[in-house]
């Protein structure tokens, strides 16, 4: 069971884009006039009428984001000071695989409020379900290989994107720049080499995992000898990966410790089987969090 991260500020910003109001006003709540910002619904839909409808997947995939869709309507209901909030009733569990045409949630409430939040709720559901679907596809095809995401996420959607990756069955890499050291080629130029970069990392941020990006077999071995916890084998073909993994394990055994390996750079879904055969511990791919959104629609039930 994966708990969705808190996203009030993101939800407020997304609603504010559609309604043309400051996000802060939505967070503050208590303004019945906010629904009038949906000029089409306020002009066409009578005040006070009820909406009862169903969210359906228009294509097959993994559902992710139902709690966020509910958060959209909870915030909009508070912002508009509705006496009865719009309710979202999930019909499937978060992370469920669904077919095209399958209903995933029911939505009930004041029609103007439902329509005002429709696109924001569906955008979040579609985006996160697309990521979860791609994560499930990669994880299922990887066998025993651990598949992780990267920091290649849409700005502002990092925490939710990584949540969707977990819902889909893949794993998260570091959350950001703050929770793990990852020494890359530009860092090595300034540090003067792998050994000095690892030494500085251990000295200045003790307690954090240290990973070193290696473009060559020699760099990979040097990273192990310098004390890295993980070695990222960057832009290598399968033969180079296999050789580097073997060299890292040999160097780690000589040092009397365990060092994990990661393949990254130029990773495609079609390469998974070949990469898994190299013995590398995990693979990271930006394609997962940049996946195409899954299509959903909200349709009112016949009255």
CSV table of C-alpha atoms in Angstrom, one decimal:
chain,number,residue,atom,x,y,z
A,1,UNK,CA,0.0,0.0,0.0
A,2,UNK,CA,1.6,3.3,-1.1
A,3,UNK,CA,0.5,6.5,0.6
A,4,UNK,CA,0.3,9.5,-1.8
A,5,UNK,CA,2.5,12.4,-0.7
A,6,UNK,CA,0.9,15.6,0.5
A,7,UNK,CA,0.3,17.9,-2.5
A,8,UNK,CA,-1.8,20.8,-1.3
A,9,UNK,CA,0.4,23.5,-2.8
A,10,UNK,CA,0.6,21.6,-6.1
A,11,UNK,CA,-3.1,21.0,-6.3
A,12,UNK,CA,-3.7,24.7,-5.5
A,13,UNK,CA,-1.3,25.8,-8.2
A,14,UNK,CA,-2.9,23.5,-10.7
A,15,UNK,CA,-6.4,24.7,-9.9
A,16,UNK,CA,-5.2,28.3,-9.9
A,17,UNK,CA,-4.0,27.9,-13.5
A,18,UNK,CA,-7.5,26.9,-14.6
A,19,UNK,CA,-9.4,29.4,-12.5
A,20,UNK,CA,-7.2,32.4,-13.0
A,21,UNK,CA,-6.9,33.1,-9.2
A,22,UNK,CA,-4.0,33.2,-6.8
A,23,UNK,CA,-3.2,29.7,-5.4
A,24,UNK,CA,-3.1,31.3,-1.9
A,25,UNK,CA,-6.7,32.2,-2.2
A,26,UNK,CA,-7.6,28.6,-2.8
A,27,UNK,CA,-5.6,27.4,0.2
A,28,UNK,CA,-7.3,30.0,2.3
A,29,UNK,CA,-10.8,28.9,1.2
A,30,UNK,CA,-14.1,30.4,2.0
A,31,UNK,CA,-14.9,32.2,-1.2
A,32,UNK,CA,-18.1,31.1,-2.9
A,33,UNK,CA,-17.4,33.3,-5.9
A,34,UNK,CA,-14.4,31.1,-7.0
A,35,UNK,CA,-16.7,28.8,-9.0
A,36,UNK,CA,-17.7,31.8,-11.1
A,37,UNK,CA,-14.2,31.8,-12.5
A,38,UNK,CA,-15.3,28.8,-14.7
A,39,UNK,CA,-17.2,31.2,-16.9
A,40,UNK,CA,-18.6,28.5,-19.1
A,41,UNK,CA,-20.2,26.4,-16.4
A,42,UNK,CA,-21.4,29.5,-14.4
A,43,UNK,CA,-23.1,30.8,-17.6
A,44,UNK,CA,-24.6,27.5,-18.8
A,45,UNK,CA,-25.1,25.2,-15.8
A,46,UNK,CA,-27.9,26.2,-13.3
A,47,UNK,CA,-26.7,26.9,-9.8
A,48,UNK,CA,-27.2,24.1,-7.3
A,49,UNK,CA,-27.8,21.3,-9.7
A,50,UNK,CA,-26.2,18.0,-8.9
A,51,UNK,CA,-23.7,16.0,-10.9
A,52,UNK,CA,-23.3,12.2,-10.7
A,53,UNK,CA,-20.7,10.7,-13.0
A,54,UNK,CA,-18.0,8.1,-13.6
A,55,UNK,CA,-14.3,8.4,-14.4
A,56,UNK,CA,-13.4,5.8,-17.0
A,57,UNK,CA,-10.0,4.7,-18.4
A,58,UNK,CA,-10.1,5.2,-22.1
A,59,UNK,CA,-7.2,2.8,-22.5
A,60,UNK,CA,-5.7,0.0,-20.5
A,61,UNK,CA,-3.0,0.7,-17.9
A,62,UNK,CA,-2.2,1.1,-14.2
A,63,UNK,CA,-4.3,3.5,-12.2
A,64,UNK,CA,-2.5,6.0,-10.1
A,65,UNK,CA,-3.6,9.3,-8.7
A,66,UNK,CA,-7.1,8.6,-7.3
A,67,UNK,CA,-6.2,10.2,-3.9
A,68,UNK,CA,-4.9,13.3,-5.8
A,69,UNK,CA,-8.2,13.6,-7.8
A,70,UNK,CA,-10.0,13.4,-4.5
A,71,UNK,CA,-7.7,16.1,-3.1
A,72,UNK,CA,-8.6,18.4,-6.0
A,73,UNK,CA,-12.3,18.3,-5.2
A,74,UNK,CA,-11.7,18.5,-1.4
A,75,UNK,CA,-9.7,21.7,-1.9
A,76,UNK,CA,-12.1,23.2,-4.4
A,77,UNK,CA,-15.0,22.4,-2.1
A,78,UNK,CA,-13.3,24.2,0.8
A,79,UNK,CA,-12.3,27.1,-1.4
A,80,UNK,CA,-15.8,27.6,-2.6
A,81,UNK,CA,-17.3,27.1,0.9
A,82,UNK,CA,-19.6,24.4,-0.4
A,83,UNK,CA,-22.0,23.1,2.3
A,84,UNK,CA,-21.7,19.6,0.7
A,85,UNK,CA,-18.2,18.8,-0.7
A,86,UNK,CA,-17.8,17.0,-4.0
A,87,UNK,CA,-17.0,13.4,-3.3
A,88,UNK,CA,-14.8,11.0,-5.2
A,89,UNK,CA,-15.5,7.3,-4.6
A,90,UNK,CA,-12.7,5.0,-5.9
A,91,UNK,CA,-14.0,1.9,-7.7
A,92,UNK,CA,-10.6,0.2,-8.0
A,93,UNK,CA,-7.5,0.1,-5.8
A,94,UNK,CA,-4.6,2.4,-6.4
A,95,UNK,CA,-2.1,0.5,-8.6
A,96,UNK,CA,-4.8,-1.7,-10.2
A,97,UNK,CA,-4.4,-2.7,-13.8
A,98,UNK,CA,-7.6,-1.8,-15.7
A,99,UNK,CA,-8.9,-2.2,-19.2
A,100,UNK,CA,-10.0,0.5,-21.6
A,101,UNK,CA,-13.6,1.5,-20.8
A,102,UNK,CA,-13.4,0.4,-17.1
A,103,UNK,CA,-14.8,2.7,-14.5
A,104,UNK,CA,-12.2,3.7,-11.8
A,105,UNK,CA,-14.2,6.2,-9.7
A,106,UNK,CA,-17.5,7.9,-9.2
A,107,UNK,CA,-17.8,11.6,-8.7
A,108,UNK,CA,-20.8,13.3,-7.0
A,109,UNK,CA,-21.5,16.9,-6.1
A,110,UNK,CA,-22.6,20.3,-7.2
A,111,UNK,CA,-22.3,20.3,-11.0
A,112,UNK,CA,-20.4,23.7,-11.2
A,113,UNK,CA,-17.8,22.5,-8.8
A,114,UNK,CA,-17.4,19.1,-10.5
A,115,UNK,CA,-16.8,20.8,-13.8
A,116,UNK,CA,-14.5,23.4,-12.4
A,117,UNK,CA,-12.2,20.7,-11.0
A,118,UNK,CA,-12.6,18.2,-13.8
A,119,UNK,CA,-9.5,19.0,-15.9
A,120,UNK,CA,-7.1,19.4,-12.9
A,121,UNK,CA,-8.3,16.1,-11.4
A,122,UNK,CA,-8.0,14.2,-14.7
A,123,UNK,CA,-4.6,15.8,-15.5
A,124,UNK,CA,-3.1,14.5,-12.3
A,125,UNK,CA,-4.8,11.1,-12.7
A,126,UNK,CA,-3.6,10.8,-16.3
A,127,UNK,CA,-0.1,11.9,-15.7
A,128,UNK,CA,0.5,9.7,-12.7
A,129,UNK,CA,-1.2,6.7,-14.3
A,130,UNK,CA,1.0,7.1,-17.4
A,131,UNK,CA,4.1,6.9,-15.2
A,132,UNK,CA,2.8,4.0,-13.1
A,133,UNK,CA,1.9,2.1,-16.3
A,134,UNK,CA,5.4,2.6,-17.8
A,135,UNK,CA,7.0,1.6,-14.4
A,136,UNK,CA,4.9,-1.6,-14.4
A,137,UNK,CA,5.9,-2.4,-17.9
A,138,UNK,CA,9.6,-2.0,-17.2
A,139,UNK,CA,9.5,-3.8,-13.8
A,140,UNK,CA,7.6,-6.8,-15.3
A,141,UNK,CA,10.2,-7.1,-18.2
A,142,UNK,CA,13.3,-6.7,-16.0
A,143,UNK,CA,13.2,-10.1,-14.3
A,144,UNK,CA,15.4,-9.9,-11.2
A,145,UNK,CA,16.9,-6.6,-12.3
A,146,UNK,CA,15.9,-3.6,-10.1
A,147,UNK,CA,14.5,-0.8,-12.2
A,148,UNK,CA,14.7,2.8,-10.8
A,149,UNK,CA,13.7,6.2,-11.9
A,150,UNK,CA,15.9,9.3,-12.3
A,151,UNK,CA,15.6,13.0,-11.6
A,152,UNK,CA,14.2,13.6,-15.1
A,153,UNK,CA,10.7,14.6,-13.9
A,154,UNK,CA,8.4,17.5,-14.9
A,155,UNK,CA,9.2,20.5,-12.7
A,156,UNK,CA,7.1,20.5,-9.5
A,157,UNK,CA,6.0,16.9,-10.0
A,158,UNK,CA,9.1,15.1,-8.5
A,159,UNK,CA,7.4,13.7,-5.4
A,160,UNK,CA,4.3,12.6,-7.2
A,161,UNK,CA,6.2,11.1,-10.1
A,162,UNK,CA,8.3,9.0,-7.8
A,163,UNK,CA,5.1,8.0,-5.9
A,164,UNK,CA,3.7,6.8,-9.3
A,165,UNK,CA,6.9,4.8,-10.0
A,166,UNK,CA,6.4,3.0,-6.7
A,167,UNK,CA,2.8,2.3,-7.4
A,168,UNK,CA,3.8,0.8,-10.7
A,169,UNK,CA,6.2,-1.5,-9.1
A,170,UNK,CA,9.6,0.0,-9.9
A,171,UNK,CA,12.0,1.7,-7.4
A,172,UNK,CA,13.1,5.2,-6.7
A,173,UNK,CA,16.6,6.6,-7.1
A,174,UNK,CA,17.6,9.6,-5.0
A,175,UNK,CA,14.8,12.1,-4.4
A,176,UNK,CA,17.0,15.1,-5.2
A,177,UNK,CA,20.4,16.6,-4.7
A,178,UNK,CA,20.1,16.5,-1.0
A,179,UNK,CA,19.7,12.9,0.0
A,180,UNK,CA,22.6,11.1,-1.7
A,181,UNK,CA,26.0,11.9,-3.3
A,182,UNK,CA,26.3,11.2,-7.0
A,183,UNK,CA,29.7,12.2,-8.4
A,184,UNK,CA,29.4,12.9,-12.1
A,185,UNK,CA,31.9,13.9,-14.8
A,186,UNK,CA,31.7,17.6,-14.1
A,187,UNK,CA,32.3,17.0,-10.4
A,188,UNK,CA,35.4,14.9,-11.2
A,189,UNK,CA,36.9,17.7,-13.2
A,190,UNK,CA,36.7,20.1,-10.3
A,191,UNK,CA,37.8,17.5,-7.7
A,192,UNK,CA,40.8,16.3,-9.8
A,193,UNK,CA,39.8,12.7,-9.9
A,194,UNK,CA,37.6,9.9,-8.5
A,195,UNK,CA,39.6,9.3,-5.3
A,196,UNK,CA,39.7,13.0,-4.2
A,197,UNK,CA,36.0,13.4,-5.0
A,198,UNK,CA,35.0,10.4,-2.9
A,199,UNK,CA,37.3,11.6,-0.1
A,200,UNK,CA,35.7,15.1,-0.1
A,201,UNK,CA,32.2,13.6,-0.1
A,202,UNK,CA,32.9,11.3,2.9
A,203,UNK,CA,34.5,14.2,4.8
A,204,UNK,CA,31.8,16.8,4.1
A,205,UNK,CA,28.6,14.8,4.1
A,206,UNK,CA,29.3,11.7,6.2
A,207,UNK,CA,26.5,9.2,6.5
A,208,UNK,CA,25.1,9.6,2.9
A,209,UNK,CA,25.5,6.9,0.3
A,210,UNK,CA,28.2,7.8,-2.3
A,211,UNK,CA,27.7,6.8,-5.9
A,212,UNK,CA,30.3,7.5,-8.7
A,213,UNK,CA,29.5,7.8,-12.4
A,214,UNK,CA,32.1,5.8,-14.4
A,215,UNK,CA,32.5,6.1,-18.1
A,216,UNK,CA,35.3,3.5,-18.3
A,217,UNK,CA,36.3,0.3,-16.6
A,218,UNK,CA,39.3,2.0,-15.1
A,219,UNK,CA,37.1,4.7,-13.5
A,220,UNK,CA,34.7,2.0,-12.2
A,221,UNK,CA,37.6,0.1,-10.4
A,222,UNK,CA,39.0,3.4,-9.1
A,223,UNK,CA,35.6,4.2,-7.6
A,224,UNK,CA,35.5,0.9,-5.7
A,225,UNK,CA,39.0,1.4,-4.4
A,226,UNK,CA,38.2,5.0,-3.3
A,227,UNK,CA,35.3,3.7,-1.2
A,228,UNK,CA,32.2,4.4,-3.2
A,229,UNK,CA,29.0,2.5,-2.2
A,230,UNK,CA,27.7,2.3,-5.8
A,231,UNK,CA,29.2,2.6,-9.2
A,232,UNK,CA,27.1,4.0,-12.1
A,233,UNK,CA,28.2,2.5,-15.3
A,234,UNK,CA,27.3,5.2,-17.8
A,235,UNK,CA,26.6,4.8,-21.6
A,236,UNK,CA,28.1,1.4,-21.9
A,237,UNK,CA,26.9,-1.3,-24.3
A,238,UNK,CA,26.1,-4.8,-22.9
A,239,UNK,CA,29.6,-6.2,-23.4
A,240,UNK,CA,31.2,-3.2,-21.7
A,241,UNK,CA,28.7,-3.5,-18.9
A,242,UNK,CA,29.4,-7.2,-18.3
A,243,UNK,CA,33.1,-6.5,-18.2
A,244,UNK,CA,32.7,-3.5,-15.8
A,245,UNK,CA,30.4,-5.4,-13.5
A,246,UNK,CA,32.9,-8.3,-13.2
A,247,UNK,CA,35.7,-5.8,-12.5
A,248,UNK,CA,33.7,-4.0,-9.9
A,249,UNK,CA,32.9,-7.2,-8.1
A,250,UNK,CA,36.5,-8.4,-8.2
A,251,UNK,CA,37.7,-5.0,-6.8
A,252,UNK,CA,35.0,-5.0,-4.1
A,253,UNK,CA,35.9,-8.6,-3.1
A,254,UNK,CA,39.6,-7.5,-2.8
A,255,UNK,CA,38.5,-4.7,-0.5
A,256,UNK,CA,36.3,-7.0,1.6
A,257,UNK,CA,33.0,-5.2,1.0
A,258,UNK,CA,30.0,-5.1,-1.3
A,259,UNK,CA,29.6,-2.5,-4.0
A,260,UNK,CA,26.4,-2.3,-6.1
A,261,UNK,CA,26.4,-1.4,-9.8
A,262,UNK,CA,23.9,0.6,-11.8
A,263,UNK,CA,23.5,0.9,-15.6
A,264,UNK,CA,22.4,4.3,-16.9
A,265,UNK,CA,22.6,6.3,-20.0
A,266,UNK,CA,21.1,5.2,-23.3
A,267,UNK,CA,18.8,2.7,-21.5
A,268,UNK,CA,15.8,1.6,-23.5
A,269,UNK,CA,13.1,-0.9,-22.8
A,270,UNK,CA,14.3,-3.1,-25.6
A,271,UNK,CA,17.7,-3.4,-23.9
A,272,UNK,CA,16.4,-4.7,-20.6
A,273,UNK,CA,16.9,-8.4,-21.2
A,274,UNK,CA,20.5,-7.9,-22.4
A,275,UNK,CA,21.3,-5.6,-19.5
A,276,UNK,CA,19.9,-8.0,-17.0
A,277,UNK,CA,22.2,-10.7,-18.4
A,278,UNK,CA,25.3,-8.6,-17.6
A,279,UNK,CA,24.7,-9.1,-13.9
A,280,UNK,CA,24.4,-5.4,-13.1
A,281,UNK,CA,22.3,-4.8,-9.9
A,282,UNK,CA,20.0,-2.1,-11.1
A,283,UNK,CA,19.2,0.1,-14.1
A,284,UNK,CA,17.9,3.7,-14.1
A,285,UNK,CA,15.9,5.2,-16.9
A,286,UNK,CA,14.4,8.7,-17.4
A,287,UNK,CA,11.8,7.3,-19.8
A,288,UNK,CA,9.7,6.1,-16.9
A,289,UNK,CA,8.9,9.4,-15.3
A,290,UNK,CA,8.5,11.1,-18.7
A,291,UNK,CA,5.9,8.6,-19.9
A,292,UNK,CA,2.9,9.5,-22.0
A,293,UNK,CA,-0.2,10.2,-19.8
A,294,UNK,CA,-3.0,7.6,-19.7
A,295,UNK,CA,-6.3,8.8,-21.1
A,296,UNK,CA,-9.3,9.2,-18.7
A,297,UNK,CA,-12.6,10.8,-19.1
A,298,UNK,CA,-15.4,12.0,-16.7
A,299,UNK,CA,-18.9,11.4,-18.0
A,300,UNK,CA,-22.2,12.2,-16.3
A,301,UNK,CA,-24.5,9.3,-15.8
A,302,UNK,CA,-27.8,9.5,-17.7
A,303,UNK,CA,-30.5,11.3,-15.7
